[in-house]
PDB file of C-alpha atoms in Angstrom:
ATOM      1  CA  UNK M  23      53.831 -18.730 -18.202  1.00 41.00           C
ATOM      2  CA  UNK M  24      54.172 -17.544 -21.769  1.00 45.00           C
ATOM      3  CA  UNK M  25      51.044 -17.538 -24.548  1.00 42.00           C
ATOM      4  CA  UNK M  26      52.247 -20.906 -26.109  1.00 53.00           C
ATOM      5  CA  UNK M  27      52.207 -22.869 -22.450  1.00 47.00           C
ATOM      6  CA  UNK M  28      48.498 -20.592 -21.717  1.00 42.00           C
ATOM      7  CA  UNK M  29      47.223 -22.066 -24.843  1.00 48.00           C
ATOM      8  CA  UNK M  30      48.334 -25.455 -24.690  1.00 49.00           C
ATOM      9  CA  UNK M  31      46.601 -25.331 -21.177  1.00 46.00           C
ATOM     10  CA  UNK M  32      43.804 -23.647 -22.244  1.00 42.00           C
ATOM     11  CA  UNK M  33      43.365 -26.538 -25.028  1.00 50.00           C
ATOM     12  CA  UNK M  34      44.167 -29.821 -22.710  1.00 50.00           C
ATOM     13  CA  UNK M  35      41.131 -27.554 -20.216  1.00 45.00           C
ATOM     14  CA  UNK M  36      38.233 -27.633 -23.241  1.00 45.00           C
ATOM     15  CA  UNK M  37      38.955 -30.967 -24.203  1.00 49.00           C
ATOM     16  CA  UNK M  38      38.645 -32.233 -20.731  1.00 46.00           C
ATOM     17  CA  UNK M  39      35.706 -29.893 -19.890  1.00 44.00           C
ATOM     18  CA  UNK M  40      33.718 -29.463 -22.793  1.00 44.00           C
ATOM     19  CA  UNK M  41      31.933 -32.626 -22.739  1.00 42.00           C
ATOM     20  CA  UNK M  42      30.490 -31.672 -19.508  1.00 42.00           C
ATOM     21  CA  UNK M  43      28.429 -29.144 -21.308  1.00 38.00           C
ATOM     22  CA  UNK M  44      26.674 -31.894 -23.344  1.00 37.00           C
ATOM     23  CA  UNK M  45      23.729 -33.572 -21.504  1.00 40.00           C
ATOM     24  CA  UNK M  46      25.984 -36.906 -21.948  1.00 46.00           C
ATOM     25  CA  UNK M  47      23.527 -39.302 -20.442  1.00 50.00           C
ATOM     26  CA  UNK M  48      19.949 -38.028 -21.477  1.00 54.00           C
ATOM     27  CA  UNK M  49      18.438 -39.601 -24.008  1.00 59.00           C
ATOM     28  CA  UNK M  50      15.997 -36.791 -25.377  1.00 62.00           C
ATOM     29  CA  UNK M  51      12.608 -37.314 -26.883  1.00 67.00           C
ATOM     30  CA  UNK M  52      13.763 -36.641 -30.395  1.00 67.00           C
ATOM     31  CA  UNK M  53      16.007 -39.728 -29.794  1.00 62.00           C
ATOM     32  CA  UNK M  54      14.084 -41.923 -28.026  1.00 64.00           C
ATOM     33  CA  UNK M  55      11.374 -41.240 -31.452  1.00 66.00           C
ATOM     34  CA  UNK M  56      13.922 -41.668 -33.347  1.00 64.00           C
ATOM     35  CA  UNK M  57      14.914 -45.292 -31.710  1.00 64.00           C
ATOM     36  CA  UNK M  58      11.664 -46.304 -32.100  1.00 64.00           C
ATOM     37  CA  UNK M  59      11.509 -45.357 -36.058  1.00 66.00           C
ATOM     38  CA  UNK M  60      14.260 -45.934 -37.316  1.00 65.00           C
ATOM     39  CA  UNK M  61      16.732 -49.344 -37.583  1.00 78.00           C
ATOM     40  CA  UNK M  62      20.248 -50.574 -36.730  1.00 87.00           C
ATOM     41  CA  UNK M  63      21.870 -47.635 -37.939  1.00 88.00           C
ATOM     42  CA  UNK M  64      19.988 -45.226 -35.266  1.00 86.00           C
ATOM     43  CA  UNK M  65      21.396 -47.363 -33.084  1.00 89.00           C
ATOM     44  CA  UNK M  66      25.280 -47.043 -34.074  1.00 92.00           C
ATOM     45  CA  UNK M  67      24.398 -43.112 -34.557  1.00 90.00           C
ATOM     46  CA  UNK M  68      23.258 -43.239 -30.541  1.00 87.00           C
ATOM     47  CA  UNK M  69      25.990 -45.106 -29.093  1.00 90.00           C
ATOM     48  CA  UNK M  70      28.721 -43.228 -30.831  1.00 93.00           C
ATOM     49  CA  UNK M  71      27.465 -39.330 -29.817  1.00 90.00           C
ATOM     50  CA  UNK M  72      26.623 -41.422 -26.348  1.00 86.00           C
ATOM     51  CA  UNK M  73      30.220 -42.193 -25.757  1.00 91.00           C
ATOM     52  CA  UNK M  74      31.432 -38.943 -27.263  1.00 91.00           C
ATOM     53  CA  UNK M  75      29.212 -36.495 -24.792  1.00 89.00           C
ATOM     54  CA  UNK M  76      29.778 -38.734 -22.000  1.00 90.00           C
ATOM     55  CA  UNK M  77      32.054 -36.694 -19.850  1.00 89.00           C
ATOM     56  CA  UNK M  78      32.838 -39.372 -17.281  1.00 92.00           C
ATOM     57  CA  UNK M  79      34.122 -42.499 -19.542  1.00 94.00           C
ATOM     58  CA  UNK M  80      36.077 -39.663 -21.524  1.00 95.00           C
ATOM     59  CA  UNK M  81      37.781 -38.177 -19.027  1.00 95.00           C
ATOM     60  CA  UNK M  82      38.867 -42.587 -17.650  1.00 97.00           C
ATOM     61  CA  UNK M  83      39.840 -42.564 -20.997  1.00 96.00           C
ATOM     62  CA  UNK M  84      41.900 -39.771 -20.691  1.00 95.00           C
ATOM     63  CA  UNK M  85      43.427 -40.419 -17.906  1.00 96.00           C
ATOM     64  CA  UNK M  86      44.377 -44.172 -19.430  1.00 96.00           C
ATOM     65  CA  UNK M  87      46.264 -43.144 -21.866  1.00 95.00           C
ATOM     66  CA  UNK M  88      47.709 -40.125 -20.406  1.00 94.00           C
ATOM     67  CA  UNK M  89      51.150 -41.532 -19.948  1.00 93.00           C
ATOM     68  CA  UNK M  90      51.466 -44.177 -22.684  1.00 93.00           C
ATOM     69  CA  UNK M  91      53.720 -43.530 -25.214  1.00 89.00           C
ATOM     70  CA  UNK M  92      54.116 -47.407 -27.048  1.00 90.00           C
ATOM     71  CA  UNK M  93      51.269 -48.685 -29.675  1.00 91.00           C
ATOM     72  CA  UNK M  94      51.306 -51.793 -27.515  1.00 93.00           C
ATOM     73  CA  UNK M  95      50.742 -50.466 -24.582  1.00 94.00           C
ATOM     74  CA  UNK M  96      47.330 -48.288 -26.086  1.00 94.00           C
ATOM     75  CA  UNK M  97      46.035 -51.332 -27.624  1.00 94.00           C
ATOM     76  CA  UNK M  98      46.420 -53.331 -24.452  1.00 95.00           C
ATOM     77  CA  UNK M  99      44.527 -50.991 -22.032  1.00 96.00           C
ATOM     78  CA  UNK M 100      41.905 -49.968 -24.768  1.00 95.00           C
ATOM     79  CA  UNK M 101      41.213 -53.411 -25.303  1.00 96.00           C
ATOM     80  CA  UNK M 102      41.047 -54.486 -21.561  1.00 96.00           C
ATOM     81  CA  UNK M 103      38.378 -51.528 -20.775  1.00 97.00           C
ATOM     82  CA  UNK M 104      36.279 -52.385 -24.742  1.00 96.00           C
ATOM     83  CA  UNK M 105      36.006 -56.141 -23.213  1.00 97.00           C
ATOM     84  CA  UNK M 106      35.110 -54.733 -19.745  1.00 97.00           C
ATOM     85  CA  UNK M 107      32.372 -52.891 -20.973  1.00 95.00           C
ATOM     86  CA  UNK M 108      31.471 -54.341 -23.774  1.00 96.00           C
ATOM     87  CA  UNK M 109      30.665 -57.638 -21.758  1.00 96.00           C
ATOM     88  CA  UNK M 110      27.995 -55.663 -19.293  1.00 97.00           C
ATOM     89  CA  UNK M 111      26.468 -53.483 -21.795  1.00 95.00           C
ATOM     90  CA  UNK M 112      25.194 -56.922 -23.683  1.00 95.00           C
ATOM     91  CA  UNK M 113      24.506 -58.935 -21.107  1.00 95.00           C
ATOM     92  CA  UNK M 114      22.847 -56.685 -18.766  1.00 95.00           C
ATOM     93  CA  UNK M 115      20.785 -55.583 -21.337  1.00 94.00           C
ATOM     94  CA  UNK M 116      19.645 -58.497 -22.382  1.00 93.00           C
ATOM     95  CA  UNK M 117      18.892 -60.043 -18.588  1.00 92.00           C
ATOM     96  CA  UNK M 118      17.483 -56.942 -17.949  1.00 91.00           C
ATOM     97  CA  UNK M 119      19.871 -56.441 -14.771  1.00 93.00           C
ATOM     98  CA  UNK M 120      19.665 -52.655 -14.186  1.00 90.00           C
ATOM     99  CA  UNK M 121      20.141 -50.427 -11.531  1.00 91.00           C
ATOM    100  CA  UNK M 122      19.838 -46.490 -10.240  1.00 90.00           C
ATOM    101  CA  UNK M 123      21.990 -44.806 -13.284  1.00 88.00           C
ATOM    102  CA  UNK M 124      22.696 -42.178 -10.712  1.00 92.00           C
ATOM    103  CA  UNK M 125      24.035 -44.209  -8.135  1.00 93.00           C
ATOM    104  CA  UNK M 126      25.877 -46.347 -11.395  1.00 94.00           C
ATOM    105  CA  UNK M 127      27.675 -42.880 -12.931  1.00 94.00           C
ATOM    106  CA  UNK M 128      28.534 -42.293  -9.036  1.00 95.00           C
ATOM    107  CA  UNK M 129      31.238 -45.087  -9.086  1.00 96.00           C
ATOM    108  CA  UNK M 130      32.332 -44.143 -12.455  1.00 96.00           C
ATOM    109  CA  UNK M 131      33.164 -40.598 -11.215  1.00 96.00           C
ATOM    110  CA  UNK M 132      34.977 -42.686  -8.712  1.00 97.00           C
ATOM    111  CA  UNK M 133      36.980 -44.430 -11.480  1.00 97.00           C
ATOM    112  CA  UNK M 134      38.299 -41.073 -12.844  1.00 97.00           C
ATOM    113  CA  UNK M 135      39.324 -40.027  -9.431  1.00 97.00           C
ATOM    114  CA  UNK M 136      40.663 -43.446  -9.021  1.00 97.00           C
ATOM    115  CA  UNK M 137      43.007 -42.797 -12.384  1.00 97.00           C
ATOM    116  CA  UNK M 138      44.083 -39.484 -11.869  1.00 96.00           C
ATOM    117  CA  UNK M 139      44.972 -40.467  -8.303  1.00 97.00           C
ATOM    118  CA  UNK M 140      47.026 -43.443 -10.218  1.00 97.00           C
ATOM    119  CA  UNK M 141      48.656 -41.373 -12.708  1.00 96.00           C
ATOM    120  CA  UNK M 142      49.793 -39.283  -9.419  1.00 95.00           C
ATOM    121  CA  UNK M 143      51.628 -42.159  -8.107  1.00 94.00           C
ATOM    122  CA  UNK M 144      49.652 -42.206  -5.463  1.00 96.00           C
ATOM    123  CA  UNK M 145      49.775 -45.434  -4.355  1.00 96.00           C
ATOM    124  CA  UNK M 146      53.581 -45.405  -3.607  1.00 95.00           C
ATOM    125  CA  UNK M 147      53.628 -42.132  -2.783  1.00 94.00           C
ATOM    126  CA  UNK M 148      50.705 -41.824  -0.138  1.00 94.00           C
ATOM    127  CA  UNK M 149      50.046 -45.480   0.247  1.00 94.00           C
ATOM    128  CA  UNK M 150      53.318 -46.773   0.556  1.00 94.00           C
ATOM    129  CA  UNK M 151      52.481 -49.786  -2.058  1.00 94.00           C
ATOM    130  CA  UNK M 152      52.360 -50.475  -5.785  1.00 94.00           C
ATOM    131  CA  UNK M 153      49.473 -49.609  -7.671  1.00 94.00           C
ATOM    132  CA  UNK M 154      47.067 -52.774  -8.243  1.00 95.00           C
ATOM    133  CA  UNK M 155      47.517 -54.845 -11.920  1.00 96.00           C
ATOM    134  CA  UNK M 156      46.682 -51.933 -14.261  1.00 95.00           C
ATOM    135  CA  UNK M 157      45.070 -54.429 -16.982  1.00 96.00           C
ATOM    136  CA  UNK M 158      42.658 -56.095 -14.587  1.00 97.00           C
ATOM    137  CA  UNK M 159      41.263 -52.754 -12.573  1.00 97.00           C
ATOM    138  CA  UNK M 160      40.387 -51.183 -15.977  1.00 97.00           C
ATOM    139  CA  UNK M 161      39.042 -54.102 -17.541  1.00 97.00           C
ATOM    140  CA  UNK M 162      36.853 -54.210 -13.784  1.00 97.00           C
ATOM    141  CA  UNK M 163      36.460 -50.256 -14.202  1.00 97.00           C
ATOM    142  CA  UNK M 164      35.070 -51.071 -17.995  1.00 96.00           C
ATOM    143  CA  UNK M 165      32.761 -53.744 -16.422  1.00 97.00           C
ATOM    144  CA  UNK M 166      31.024 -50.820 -14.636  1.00 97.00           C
ATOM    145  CA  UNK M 167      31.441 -48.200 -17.483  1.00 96.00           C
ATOM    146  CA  UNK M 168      29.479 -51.080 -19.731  1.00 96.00           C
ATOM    147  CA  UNK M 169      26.943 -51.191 -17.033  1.00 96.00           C
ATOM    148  CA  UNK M 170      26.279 -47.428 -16.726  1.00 93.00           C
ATOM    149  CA  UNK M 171      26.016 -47.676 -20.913  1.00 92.00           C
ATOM    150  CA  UNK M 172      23.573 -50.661 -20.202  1.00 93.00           C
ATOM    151  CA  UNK M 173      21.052 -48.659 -17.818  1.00 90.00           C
ATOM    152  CA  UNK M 174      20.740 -45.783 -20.363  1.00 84.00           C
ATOM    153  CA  UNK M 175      20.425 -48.288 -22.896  1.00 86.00           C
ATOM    154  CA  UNK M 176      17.317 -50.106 -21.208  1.00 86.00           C
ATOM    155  CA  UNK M 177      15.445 -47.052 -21.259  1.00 81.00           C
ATOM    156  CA  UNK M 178      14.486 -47.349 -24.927  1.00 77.00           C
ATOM    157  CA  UNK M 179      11.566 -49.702 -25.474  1.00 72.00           C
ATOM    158  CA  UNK M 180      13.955 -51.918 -27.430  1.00 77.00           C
ATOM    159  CA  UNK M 181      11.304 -54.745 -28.065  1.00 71.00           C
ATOM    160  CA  UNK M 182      11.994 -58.790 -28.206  1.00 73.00           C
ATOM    161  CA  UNK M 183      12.547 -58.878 -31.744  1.00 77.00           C
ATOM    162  CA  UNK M 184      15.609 -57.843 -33.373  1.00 81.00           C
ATOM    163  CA  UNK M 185      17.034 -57.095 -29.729  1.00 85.00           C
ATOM    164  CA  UNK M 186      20.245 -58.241 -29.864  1.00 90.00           C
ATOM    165  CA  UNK M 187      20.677 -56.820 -33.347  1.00 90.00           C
ATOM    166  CA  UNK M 188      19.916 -53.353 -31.595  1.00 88.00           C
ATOM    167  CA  UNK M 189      22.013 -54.241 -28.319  1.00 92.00           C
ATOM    168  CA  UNK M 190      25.273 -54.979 -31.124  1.00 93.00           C
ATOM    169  CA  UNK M 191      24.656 -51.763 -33.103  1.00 93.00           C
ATOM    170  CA  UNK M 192      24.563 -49.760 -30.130  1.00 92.00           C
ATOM    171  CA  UNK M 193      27.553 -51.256 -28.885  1.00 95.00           C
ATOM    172  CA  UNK M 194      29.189 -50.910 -32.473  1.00 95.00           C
ATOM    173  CA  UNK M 195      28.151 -47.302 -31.646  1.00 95.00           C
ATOM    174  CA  UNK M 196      30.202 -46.593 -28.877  1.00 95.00           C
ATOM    175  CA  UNK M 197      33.285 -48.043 -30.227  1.00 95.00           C
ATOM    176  CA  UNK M 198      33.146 -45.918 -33.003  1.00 96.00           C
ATOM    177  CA  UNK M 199      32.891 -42.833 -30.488  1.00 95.00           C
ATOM    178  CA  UNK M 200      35.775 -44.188 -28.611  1.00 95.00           C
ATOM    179  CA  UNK M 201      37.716 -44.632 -31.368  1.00 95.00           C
ATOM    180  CA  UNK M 202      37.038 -40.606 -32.691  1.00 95.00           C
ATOM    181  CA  UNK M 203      37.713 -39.548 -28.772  1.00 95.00           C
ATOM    182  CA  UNK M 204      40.844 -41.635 -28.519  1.00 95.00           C
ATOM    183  CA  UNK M 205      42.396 -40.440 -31.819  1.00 94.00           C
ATOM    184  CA  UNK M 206      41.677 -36.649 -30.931  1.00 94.00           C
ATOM    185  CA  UNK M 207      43.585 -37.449 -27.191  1.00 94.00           C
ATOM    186  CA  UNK M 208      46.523 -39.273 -28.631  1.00 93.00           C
ATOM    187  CA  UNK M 209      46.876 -36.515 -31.434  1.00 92.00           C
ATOM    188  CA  UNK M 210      46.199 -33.670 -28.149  1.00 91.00           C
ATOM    189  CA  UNK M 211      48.577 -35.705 -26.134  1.00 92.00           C
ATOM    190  CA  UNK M 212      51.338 -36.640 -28.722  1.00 90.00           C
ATOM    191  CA  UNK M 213      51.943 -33.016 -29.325  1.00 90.00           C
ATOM    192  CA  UNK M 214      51.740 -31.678 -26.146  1.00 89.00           C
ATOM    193  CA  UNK M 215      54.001 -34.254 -24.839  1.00 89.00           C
ATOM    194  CA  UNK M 216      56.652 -32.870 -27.141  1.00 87.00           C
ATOM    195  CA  UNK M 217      56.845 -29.231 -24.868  1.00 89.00           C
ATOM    196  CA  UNK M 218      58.107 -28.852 -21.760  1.00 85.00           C
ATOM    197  CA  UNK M 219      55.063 -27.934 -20.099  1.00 86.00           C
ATOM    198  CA  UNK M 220      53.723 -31.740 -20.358  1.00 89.00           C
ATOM    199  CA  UNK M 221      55.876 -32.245 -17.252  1.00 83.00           C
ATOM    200  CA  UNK M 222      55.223 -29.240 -15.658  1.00 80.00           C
ATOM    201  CA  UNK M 223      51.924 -29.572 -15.793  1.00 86.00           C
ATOM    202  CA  UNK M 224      50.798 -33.555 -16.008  1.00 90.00           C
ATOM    203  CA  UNK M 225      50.349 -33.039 -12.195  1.00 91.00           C
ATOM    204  CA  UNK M 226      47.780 -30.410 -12.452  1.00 92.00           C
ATOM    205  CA  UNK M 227      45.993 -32.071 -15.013  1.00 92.00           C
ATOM    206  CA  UNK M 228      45.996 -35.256 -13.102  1.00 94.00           C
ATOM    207  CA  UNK M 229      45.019 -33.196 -10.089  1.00 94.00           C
ATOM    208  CA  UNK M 230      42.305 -31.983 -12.160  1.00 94.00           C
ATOM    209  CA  UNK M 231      40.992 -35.364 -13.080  1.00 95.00           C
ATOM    210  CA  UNK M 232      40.536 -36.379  -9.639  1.00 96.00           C
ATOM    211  CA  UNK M 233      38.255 -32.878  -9.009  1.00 95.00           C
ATOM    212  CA  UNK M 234      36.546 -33.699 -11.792  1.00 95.00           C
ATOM    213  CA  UNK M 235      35.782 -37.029 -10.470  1.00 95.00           C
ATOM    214  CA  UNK M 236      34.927 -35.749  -7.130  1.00 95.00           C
ATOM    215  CA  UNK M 237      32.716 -32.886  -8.669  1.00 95.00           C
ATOM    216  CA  UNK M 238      31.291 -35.970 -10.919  1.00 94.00           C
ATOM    217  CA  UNK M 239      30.438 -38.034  -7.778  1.00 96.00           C
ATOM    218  CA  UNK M 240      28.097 -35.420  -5.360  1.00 95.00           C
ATOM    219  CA  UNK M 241      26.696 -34.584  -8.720  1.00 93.00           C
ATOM    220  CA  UNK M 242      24.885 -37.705  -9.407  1.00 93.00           C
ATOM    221  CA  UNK M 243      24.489 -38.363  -6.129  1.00 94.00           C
ATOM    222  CA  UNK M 244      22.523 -34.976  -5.702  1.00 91.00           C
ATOM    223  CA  UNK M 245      20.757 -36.019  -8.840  1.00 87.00           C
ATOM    224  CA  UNK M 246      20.050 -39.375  -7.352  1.00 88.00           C
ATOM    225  CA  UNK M 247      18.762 -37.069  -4.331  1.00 86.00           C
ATOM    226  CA  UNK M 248      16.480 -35.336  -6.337  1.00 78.00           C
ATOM    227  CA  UNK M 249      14.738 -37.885  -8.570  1.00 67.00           C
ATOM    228  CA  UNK M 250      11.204 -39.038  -8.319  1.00 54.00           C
ATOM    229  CA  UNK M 251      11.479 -41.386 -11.207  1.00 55.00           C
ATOM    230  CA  UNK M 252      14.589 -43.782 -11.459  1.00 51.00           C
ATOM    231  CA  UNK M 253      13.207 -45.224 -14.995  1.00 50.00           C
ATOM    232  CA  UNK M 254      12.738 -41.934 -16.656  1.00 47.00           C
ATOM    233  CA  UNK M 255      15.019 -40.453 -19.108  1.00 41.00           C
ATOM    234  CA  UNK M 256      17.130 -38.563 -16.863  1.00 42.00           C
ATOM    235  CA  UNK M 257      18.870 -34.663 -17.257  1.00 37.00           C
ATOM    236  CA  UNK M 258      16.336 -34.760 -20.247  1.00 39.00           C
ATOM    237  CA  UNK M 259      13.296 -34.484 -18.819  1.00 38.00           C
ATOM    238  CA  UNK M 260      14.029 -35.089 -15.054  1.00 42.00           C
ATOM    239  CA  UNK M 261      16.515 -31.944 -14.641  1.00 42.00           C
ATOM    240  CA  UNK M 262      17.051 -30.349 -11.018  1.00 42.00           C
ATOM    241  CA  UNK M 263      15.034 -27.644 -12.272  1.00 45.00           C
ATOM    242  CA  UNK M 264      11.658 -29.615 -12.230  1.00 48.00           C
ATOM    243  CA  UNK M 265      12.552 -31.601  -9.544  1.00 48.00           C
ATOM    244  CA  UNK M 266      12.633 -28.857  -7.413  1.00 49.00           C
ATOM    245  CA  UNK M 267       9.382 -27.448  -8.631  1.00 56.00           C
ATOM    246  CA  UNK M 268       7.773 -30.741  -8.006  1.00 61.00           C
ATOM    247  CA  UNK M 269       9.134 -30.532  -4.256  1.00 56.00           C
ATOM    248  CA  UNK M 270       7.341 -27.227  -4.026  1.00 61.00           C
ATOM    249  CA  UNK M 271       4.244 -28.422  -5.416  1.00 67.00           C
ATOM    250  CA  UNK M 272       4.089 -31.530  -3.191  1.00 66.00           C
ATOM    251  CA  UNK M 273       4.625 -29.552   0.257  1.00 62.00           C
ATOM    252  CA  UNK M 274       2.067 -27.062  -1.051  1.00 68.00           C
ATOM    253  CA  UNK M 275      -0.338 -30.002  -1.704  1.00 75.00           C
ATOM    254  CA  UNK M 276       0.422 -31.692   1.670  1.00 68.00           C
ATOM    255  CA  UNK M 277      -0.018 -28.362   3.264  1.00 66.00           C
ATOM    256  CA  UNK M 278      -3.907 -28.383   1.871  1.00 73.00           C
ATOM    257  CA  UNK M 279      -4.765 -31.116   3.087  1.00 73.00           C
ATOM    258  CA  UNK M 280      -3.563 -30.802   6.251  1.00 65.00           C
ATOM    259  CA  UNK M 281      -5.771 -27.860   6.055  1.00 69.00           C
ATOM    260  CA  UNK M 282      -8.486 -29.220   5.071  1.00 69.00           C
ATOM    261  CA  UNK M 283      -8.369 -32.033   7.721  1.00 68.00           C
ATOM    262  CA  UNK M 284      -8.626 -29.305  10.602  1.00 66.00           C
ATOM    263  CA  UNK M 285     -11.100 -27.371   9.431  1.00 62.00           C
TER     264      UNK M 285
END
């Protein structure tokens, strides 16, 4: 492999990976404050760096568009997963129908595995079928993306007035981040589709998505393994780290007063 191929792997890599670096679903204290302070606009501001750290509905972005070449074509899948999760972030929100976010992010690590698996051919190939309507499964795969936004969103104390001015601008948010991811992987893309190595290596980066998936998956579920406190803000201030200490400090606990009992 020659230095132009290394870096144009090297560069598809840190866009993939980089996100995963960002703490793409805790909302910190500094934000939450901020929330609370602050008006509409806080809201757009979270929902657009929410979408652009969050690793997971990048990389089903990513692997989306991977293969489209046509305007039409963008527009029509972009739009199908924007409806899909647009519809559950709103309504959710405002029935207050949540659930574990762990256990939620689980199946969208599932959804990148299931597109990289796609993009494989995998359904013909290992299956011996077509792959499913493309439109509907990511406008269903957006309907869980848009619930995962919704349980992070329902964190916030978001009040009864002015909520569904809040629910909007957050939403408003996150299509703004999509929009600055997508045009960054269709400029990425464009280009590297151009080189010969986009067909040498659109197999290992497909191959990648599905470990990424996979990696995505045990993560949350360790996480949702490992949390005390569904309803609290997450990596933020519910990290492995002090869940572990508070595992220590519980045994210890039960282990005095078991000693204390006997004595």
């Amino acid at each position: 492999m020659d230095f132009r191929k290394a870096r144009i792997v090297v560069g598809m890599l840190l866009l993939v990976l980089l996100p995963t670096l960002a703490m793409a679903h805790g909302i910190s204290e500094a934000d939450k404050q901020a929330m609370l302070d602050g008006g509409y606009i806080r809201y757009v501001w979270l929902g657009a760096t929410h979408m652009l750290t969050g690793y997971d509905h990048l990389l089903f972005i990513f692997g989306v568009i991977f293969f489209l070449t046509g305007f039409r074509d963008i527009v029509k899948y972009i739009t199908a997963f924007t409806l899909g999760h647009s519809i559950t972030l709103v309504f959710a929100t405002v029935y207050g129908i949540s659930a574990n976010y762990f256990l939620v992010d689980a199946v969208i690590a599932l959804s990148v595995c299931y597109k990289g698996f796609d993009n494989l051919d995998g359904f013909n190939r290992y299956l011996g079928r077509p792959s499913p309507n493309l439109v509907l499964v990511i406008f269903g795969f957006g309907l869980i993306h848009g619930f995962g936004l919704s349980t992070r969103l329902q964190q916030l104390p978001l009040g009864d007035s002015g909520l569904i001015g809040r629910i909007l601008s957050f939403n408003v948010g996150v299509e703004i981040g999509q929009i600055i991811a997508l045009a960054i992987m269709l400029l990425v893309i464009s280009s590297w589709r151009r080189t010969r190595s986009f067909a040498q290596f659109s197999t290992v980066s497909n191959g990648g998505l599905i470990a990424a998936g996979v990696f995505l998956f045990f993560m949350q579920m360790h996480g949702f393994g490992h949390t005390t406190d569904p309803d609290s803000f997450g990596f933020s201030t519910d990290n492995h780290y002090h869940e572990h200490k508070q595992m220590e400090q519980d045994i210890l606990n039960q282990q005095r007063t078991l000693r204390e009992s006997i004595d």
